[in-house]
Short mmCIF file of C-alpha atoms and ligand atoms in Angstrom, two decimals:
data_model
loop_
_atom_site.label_atom_id
_atom_site.label_comp_id
_atom_site.label_asym_id
_atom_site.label_seq_id
_atom_site.Cartn_x
_atom_site.Cartn_y
_atom_site.Cartn_z
CA MET A 1 121.65 155.06 -68.79
CA ASN A 2 119.51 154.23 -65.74
CA PHE A 3 120.44 151.00 -63.91
CA PHE A 4 117.03 149.40 -64.36
CA ASP A 5 117.09 150.10 -68.12
CA ARG A 6 120.52 148.46 -68.29
CA LEU A 7 119.26 145.57 -66.18
CA HIS A 8 116.25 145.18 -68.47
CA ASP A 9 118.60 144.86 -71.45
CA ARG A 10 120.81 142.39 -69.62
CA ILE A 11 117.84 140.24 -68.54
CA ARG A 12 116.67 140.14 -72.15
CA MET A 13 120.12 139.34 -73.48
CA VAL A 14 120.75 136.35 -71.21
CA ASN A 15 117.06 135.50 -70.73
CA SER A 16 117.70 135.31 -67.00
CA VAL A 17 116.72 137.06 -63.77
CA VAL A 18 119.31 135.12 -61.78
CA SER A 19 121.54 137.12 -59.46
CA VAL A 20 124.61 135.01 -58.76
CA GLY A 21 125.77 135.74 -55.24
CA LEU A 22 129.55 135.84 -54.90
CA ASP A 23 130.01 135.00 -51.21
CA PRO A 24 133.35 133.12 -51.25
CA ASP A 25 133.45 131.84 -47.68
CA PRO A 26 137.20 131.04 -47.27
CA ALA A 27 136.34 127.88 -45.32
CA ARG A 28 134.50 126.48 -48.36
CA ILE A 29 136.86 127.39 -51.21
CA PRO A 30 138.34 124.25 -52.83
CA ASN A 31 141.73 123.27 -51.41
CA HIS A 32 143.50 123.37 -54.76
CA LEU A 33 143.00 127.18 -54.87
CA SER A 34 144.57 127.86 -51.48
CA ASP A 35 148.07 128.47 -52.91
CA TYR A 36 146.93 131.42 -55.01
CA ASP A 37 147.79 134.92 -53.71
CA LEU A 38 144.09 135.74 -53.56
CA PRO A 39 142.13 132.48 -53.29
CA ARG A 40 138.77 134.32 -53.22
CA TRP A 41 139.60 136.01 -56.50
CA ALA A 42 140.85 132.74 -58.04
CA PHE A 43 137.55 131.15 -56.97
CA ASN A 44 135.34 134.01 -58.19
CA ARG A 45 137.12 134.15 -61.55
CA ARG A 46 136.32 130.51 -62.20
CA ILE A 47 132.73 130.98 -61.04
CA ILE A 48 132.31 133.99 -63.36
CA ASP A 49 133.83 132.13 -66.31
CA ALA A 50 131.38 129.29 -65.69
CA THR A 51 128.19 131.24 -64.95
CA HIS A 52 128.23 134.58 -66.76
CA GLU A 53 125.91 133.43 -69.56
CA HIS A 54 123.23 132.79 -66.95
CA ALA A 55 123.81 135.81 -64.71
CA ALA A 56 121.67 138.93 -64.89
CA VAL A 57 123.99 140.39 -62.23
CA TYR A 58 126.70 139.31 -59.83
CA LYS A 59 125.99 140.14 -56.21
CA PRO A 60 129.12 140.04 -54.05
CA ASN A 61 128.28 140.47 -50.38
CA ALA A 62 130.77 142.92 -48.84
CA ALA A 63 130.95 140.80 -45.68
CA PHE A 64 133.07 138.23 -47.52
CA TYR A 65 135.75 140.78 -48.46
CA GLU A 66 136.35 142.77 -45.25
CA ASP A 67 140.16 142.50 -45.05
CA PRO A 68 143.03 143.74 -47.27
CA ASP A 69 143.19 140.55 -49.38
CA GLY A 70 139.41 140.59 -49.54
CA TRP A 71 139.31 144.17 -50.84
CA ALA A 72 141.84 143.22 -53.52
CA ALA A 73 139.81 140.12 -54.41
CA LEU A 74 136.65 142.21 -54.63
CA GLU A 75 138.28 144.80 -56.88
CA GLU A 76 139.50 142.10 -59.28
CA THR A 77 136.11 140.39 -59.19
CA ILE A 78 134.18 143.56 -60.04
CA ALA A 79 136.51 144.41 -62.94
CA TYR A 80 136.30 140.86 -64.28
CA ALA A 81 132.50 140.76 -64.10
CA HIS A 82 132.37 144.06 -65.96
CA GLY A 83 134.76 142.63 -68.54
CA LYS A 84 132.09 140.00 -69.20
CA ASP A 85 129.45 142.78 -69.44
CA VAL A 86 127.68 141.67 -66.28
CA PRO A 87 126.49 144.41 -63.90
CA VAL A 88 127.60 144.20 -60.26
CA LEU A 89 125.28 144.77 -57.32
CA LEU A 90 127.25 145.17 -54.09
CA ASP A 91 125.29 143.80 -51.14
CA ALA A 92 126.69 146.18 -48.51
CA LYS A 93 123.53 147.32 -46.67
CA ARG A 94 125.05 150.78 -46.24
CA ALA A 95 123.73 154.07 -44.74
CA ASP A 96 124.94 156.61 -42.18
CA ILE A 97 124.76 160.33 -41.36
CA GLY A 98 125.13 162.61 -44.39
CA ASN A 99 128.86 163.28 -44.53
CA THR A 100 129.69 159.63 -43.90
CA THR A 101 127.20 158.27 -46.38
CA ARG A 102 128.59 160.66 -49.02
CA GLN A 103 131.84 158.72 -48.66
CA TYR A 104 130.04 155.38 -48.80
CA ALA A 105 128.27 156.44 -51.99
CA GLN A 106 131.58 156.81 -53.83
CA ILE A 107 131.47 153.04 -54.29
CA LEU A 108 128.89 153.72 -57.02
CA GLU A 109 131.79 154.83 -59.22
CA THR A 110 132.86 151.17 -59.14
CA VAL A 111 129.66 149.09 -58.93
CA ASP A 112 126.32 149.41 -60.69
CA ALA A 113 123.98 149.00 -57.75
CA ILE A 114 124.00 148.60 -53.99
CA THR A 115 121.84 147.48 -51.09
CA VAL A 116 121.14 150.07 -48.39
CA ASN A 117 119.57 150.14 -44.96
CA PRO A 118 116.62 152.51 -44.41
CA TYR A 119 116.85 152.59 -40.61
CA MET A 120 118.43 156.07 -40.45
CA GLY A 121 115.98 157.68 -42.87
CA ARG A 122 116.11 159.57 -46.14
CA ASP A 123 119.14 161.79 -45.51
CA SER A 124 121.23 158.70 -44.76
CA LEU A 125 120.43 157.40 -48.25
CA GLN A 126 120.35 160.65 -50.23
CA PRO A 127 123.84 160.39 -51.81
CA PHE A 128 122.85 156.96 -53.17
CA LEU A 129 119.38 158.09 -54.27
CA SER A 130 120.85 161.13 -56.06
CA ASN A 131 122.99 158.96 -58.29
CA GLU A 132 120.72 158.68 -61.33
CA GLU A 133 122.66 155.86 -62.96
CA ALA A 134 122.98 153.49 -60.02
CA GLY A 135 120.45 151.03 -58.61
CA VAL A 136 119.59 151.41 -54.91
CA PHE A 137 117.91 148.41 -53.27
CA ILE A 138 116.42 149.27 -49.88
CA LEU A 139 116.07 146.52 -47.28
CA CYS A 140 112.34 146.08 -46.77
CA ARG A 141 111.30 142.59 -45.58
CA THR A 142 114.42 140.52 -45.17
CA SER A 143 114.62 136.75 -45.53
CA ASN A 144 115.97 135.92 -42.06
CA PRO A 145 113.73 134.73 -39.19
CA GLY A 146 114.70 137.74 -37.02
CA GLY A 147 113.39 140.13 -39.68
CA GLU A 148 110.09 140.01 -37.85
CA ASP A 149 111.57 141.59 -34.69
CA LEU A 150 111.35 145.07 -36.21
CA GLN A 151 110.00 144.81 -39.74
CA ASP A 152 106.66 143.26 -38.77
CA LEU A 153 105.90 145.71 -35.94
CA GLU A 154 102.59 147.50 -36.35
CA LEU A 155 102.65 151.29 -36.40
CA GLU A 156 99.88 153.56 -35.06
CA SER A 157 98.71 154.02 -38.65
CA GLY A 158 97.99 150.28 -38.81
CA GLU A 159 100.81 149.68 -41.31
CA GLN A 160 103.63 147.31 -40.52
CA VAL A 161 107.15 148.74 -40.54
CA TYR A 162 108.08 146.96 -43.78
CA GLU A 163 104.99 148.43 -45.47
CA ARG A 164 106.03 151.92 -44.35
CA ILE A 165 109.53 151.28 -45.74
CA ALA A 166 108.00 150.32 -49.10
CA ALA A 167 105.85 153.49 -49.09
CA LEU A 168 108.88 155.65 -48.29
CA ALA A 169 110.99 153.91 -50.94
CA ASP A 170 108.30 154.73 -53.48
CA LEU A 171 108.40 158.38 -52.37
CA TRP A 172 112.19 158.46 -52.57
CA ASN A 173 112.22 157.12 -56.13
CA ASP A 174 112.55 160.51 -57.87
CA ASN A 175 115.24 159.10 -60.20
CA ASP A 176 113.59 155.75 -61.00
CA ASN A 177 116.56 154.03 -59.40
CA VAL A 178 115.01 152.44 -56.30
CA GLY A 179 114.24 148.78 -55.68
CA LEU A 180 113.39 146.77 -52.57
CA VAL A 181 114.99 143.75 -50.94
CA VAL A 182 112.29 141.23 -50.06
CA GLY A 183 113.09 137.65 -49.06
CA ALA A 184 111.83 134.64 -51.00
CA THR A 185 111.07 133.12 -47.59
CA LYS A 186 108.30 135.74 -47.20
CA ALA A 187 105.88 134.79 -49.98
CA GLU A 188 102.82 136.54 -48.51
CA GLU A 189 104.73 139.76 -47.97
CA LEU A 190 106.12 139.54 -51.51
CA GLU A 191 102.59 139.36 -52.89
CA GLU A 192 101.33 142.18 -50.74
CA LEU A 193 104.30 144.44 -51.50
CA ARG A 194 104.02 143.86 -55.24
CA GLU A 195 100.45 145.18 -55.02
CA GLN A 196 101.51 148.12 -52.86
CA VAL A 197 104.45 149.26 -55.02
CA PRO A 198 103.92 147.82 -58.51
CA ASP A 199 106.67 149.92 -60.09
CA LEU A 200 109.55 148.96 -57.81
CA PRO A 201 111.73 146.02 -58.89
CA PHE A 202 112.71 143.66 -56.08
CA LEU A 203 115.95 141.89 -55.28
CA VAL A 204 114.74 138.59 -53.85
CA PRO A 205 117.32 136.61 -51.87
CA GLY A 206 116.55 133.33 -50.12
CA VAL A 207 115.91 130.80 -52.88
CA GLY A 208 118.36 127.89 -52.73
CA ALA A 209 120.14 127.48 -49.38
CA GLN A 210 117.41 129.29 -47.40
CA GLY A 211 114.61 127.28 -49.00
CA GLY A 212 112.50 130.25 -50.18
CA ASP A 213 109.65 130.08 -52.68
CA ALA A 214 111.07 130.40 -56.23
CA GLU A 215 107.63 130.70 -57.87
CA ALA A 216 106.54 133.53 -55.56
CA ALA A 217 109.93 135.17 -56.02
CA VAL A 218 109.33 135.41 -59.77
CA GLU A 219 105.61 136.09 -59.69
CA TYR A 220 105.95 139.02 -57.28
CA GLY A 221 109.62 139.96 -57.45
CA LEU A 222 109.50 141.30 -61.00
CA SER A 223 108.08 144.67 -61.98
CA GLY A 224 107.27 144.13 -65.64
CA GLU A 225 110.28 142.16 -66.82
CA VAL A 226 112.69 143.57 -64.26
CA GLY A 227 113.76 142.08 -60.95
CA LEU A 228 116.45 139.81 -59.54
CA ILE A 229 116.24 136.46 -57.81
CA ASN A 230 119.45 135.70 -55.95
CA SER A 231 121.15 132.46 -55.05
CA SER A 232 124.63 132.48 -53.58
CA ARG A 233 125.68 129.23 -51.81
CA GLY A 234 123.29 127.16 -53.96
CA ILE A 235 125.29 128.16 -57.06
CA ILE A 236 128.85 128.83 -56.00
CA PHE A 237 129.15 125.81 -53.71
CA ALA A 238 127.11 123.41 -55.84
CA GLY A 239 130.36 121.51 -56.58
CA GLU A 240 131.88 121.83 -53.14
CA ASN A 241 133.01 118.20 -53.05
CA GLN A 242 133.99 117.96 -56.70
CA GLY A 243 137.54 119.35 -56.51
CA THR A 244 138.69 120.96 -59.76
CA GLU A 245 135.24 120.35 -61.31
CA PHE A 246 133.55 122.78 -58.89
CA ALA A 247 132.95 125.46 -61.51
CA THR A 248 131.18 123.05 -63.86
CA ALA A 249 128.77 122.21 -61.05
CA SER A 250 128.19 125.93 -60.49
CA GLU A 251 127.47 126.43 -64.17
CA GLN A 252 124.89 123.66 -64.06
CA ALA A 253 123.32 125.05 -60.88
CA ALA A 254 123.03 128.55 -62.39
CA LYS A 255 121.57 127.13 -65.61
CA ARG A 256 119.10 124.99 -63.65
CA LEU A 257 117.95 127.93 -61.56
CA LYS A 258 117.56 130.11 -64.64
CA LYS A 259 115.43 127.41 -66.30
CA ARG A 260 113.31 126.94 -63.18
CA LEU A 261 112.69 130.67 -62.76
CA ASN A 262 111.96 131.09 -66.46
CA GLN A 263 109.09 128.57 -66.15
CA TYR A 264 107.34 131.16 -64.00
CA ARG A 265 108.17 134.22 -66.12
CA GLU A 266 105.45 135.26 -68.54
O1 LIG B 1 117.09 139.59 -46.66
C1 LIG B 1 118.21 139.28 -47.08
C2 LIG B 1 119.12 140.21 -47.54
C3 LIG B 1 120.32 139.80 -48.02
N1 LIG B 1 120.63 138.48 -48.08
C4 LIG B 1 121.94 138.10 -48.66
O2 LIG B 1 121.70 137.35 -49.88
C5 LIG B 1 122.61 136.27 -49.96
C6 LIG B 1 121.86 134.97 -49.83
O3 LIG B 1 122.75 133.87 -49.85
P1 LIG B 1 122.28 132.33 -50.00
O4 LIG B 1 123.56 131.59 -49.89
O5 LIG B 1 121.62 132.19 -51.35
O6 LIG B 1 121.35 132.06 -48.87
C7 LIG B 1 123.63 136.48 -48.84
O7 LIG B 1 124.66 137.31 -49.33
C8 LIG B 1 122.82 137.21 -47.80
O8 LIG B 1 123.60 137.96 -46.92
C9 LIG B 1 119.73 137.55 -47.63
O9 LIG B 1 119.96 136.34 -47.66
N2 LIG B 1 118.53 137.99 -47.15
#
């Protein structure tokens, strides 16, 4: 079954478009978990237990797992999320020349969806795009201030780079498995892109800690009923100073965000 069909069912089941970002910064994990073999896994497990009823997906960012203990923590986390029937979107921003990206794409045996970087063009994404069951979210207009350095540049055609990326993503969507990453901090671009590519679901990071526009994220991020609004630090570190009660605070933060976003869903 296609990722976006599965996501549609999941969104309906939990009545939520919240993507819970699992970015377990070791410096912010509660002290009482530091004696565990894999503190990031111990942390994520508690976050998943507390938030899964509100999560349309979990979105671990690969950057937080780039060492042997991290890889082990990520593997456990993915399996545990799947055990709770929650799809996993790995935020890895991958792409490379063909033979390398074929290796990268093997991760789709383990996760349900991935973020990819369009900078190297279609062949660098093809092994992801060819996987009919996986979701492929292409970076389009990112949430960070420096996104403008390249993404806002105007081409000879008069389009901006991020608009060309959206047009290409639409062309590359032969398997109905492509979405875009568009930051909640870019409300005007969200609106414009929704008009340009009405059929592509967006992953919208940047609500919460980055202060993005939650209403615009919902109004323009969803294609029909499908799309994802991500918060990472705003959920997982909501109880940073609450010791063993941290997961309860995360549950409340996820529930609050779900309720807030649902006010804007039709
Ligand atoms: O444009 C982008 C693309 C990816 N991200 C990632 O999303 C989360 C956001 O975390 P918060 O703590 O909710 O700010 C994080 O993994 C980013 O690397 C993004 O923010 N913007």
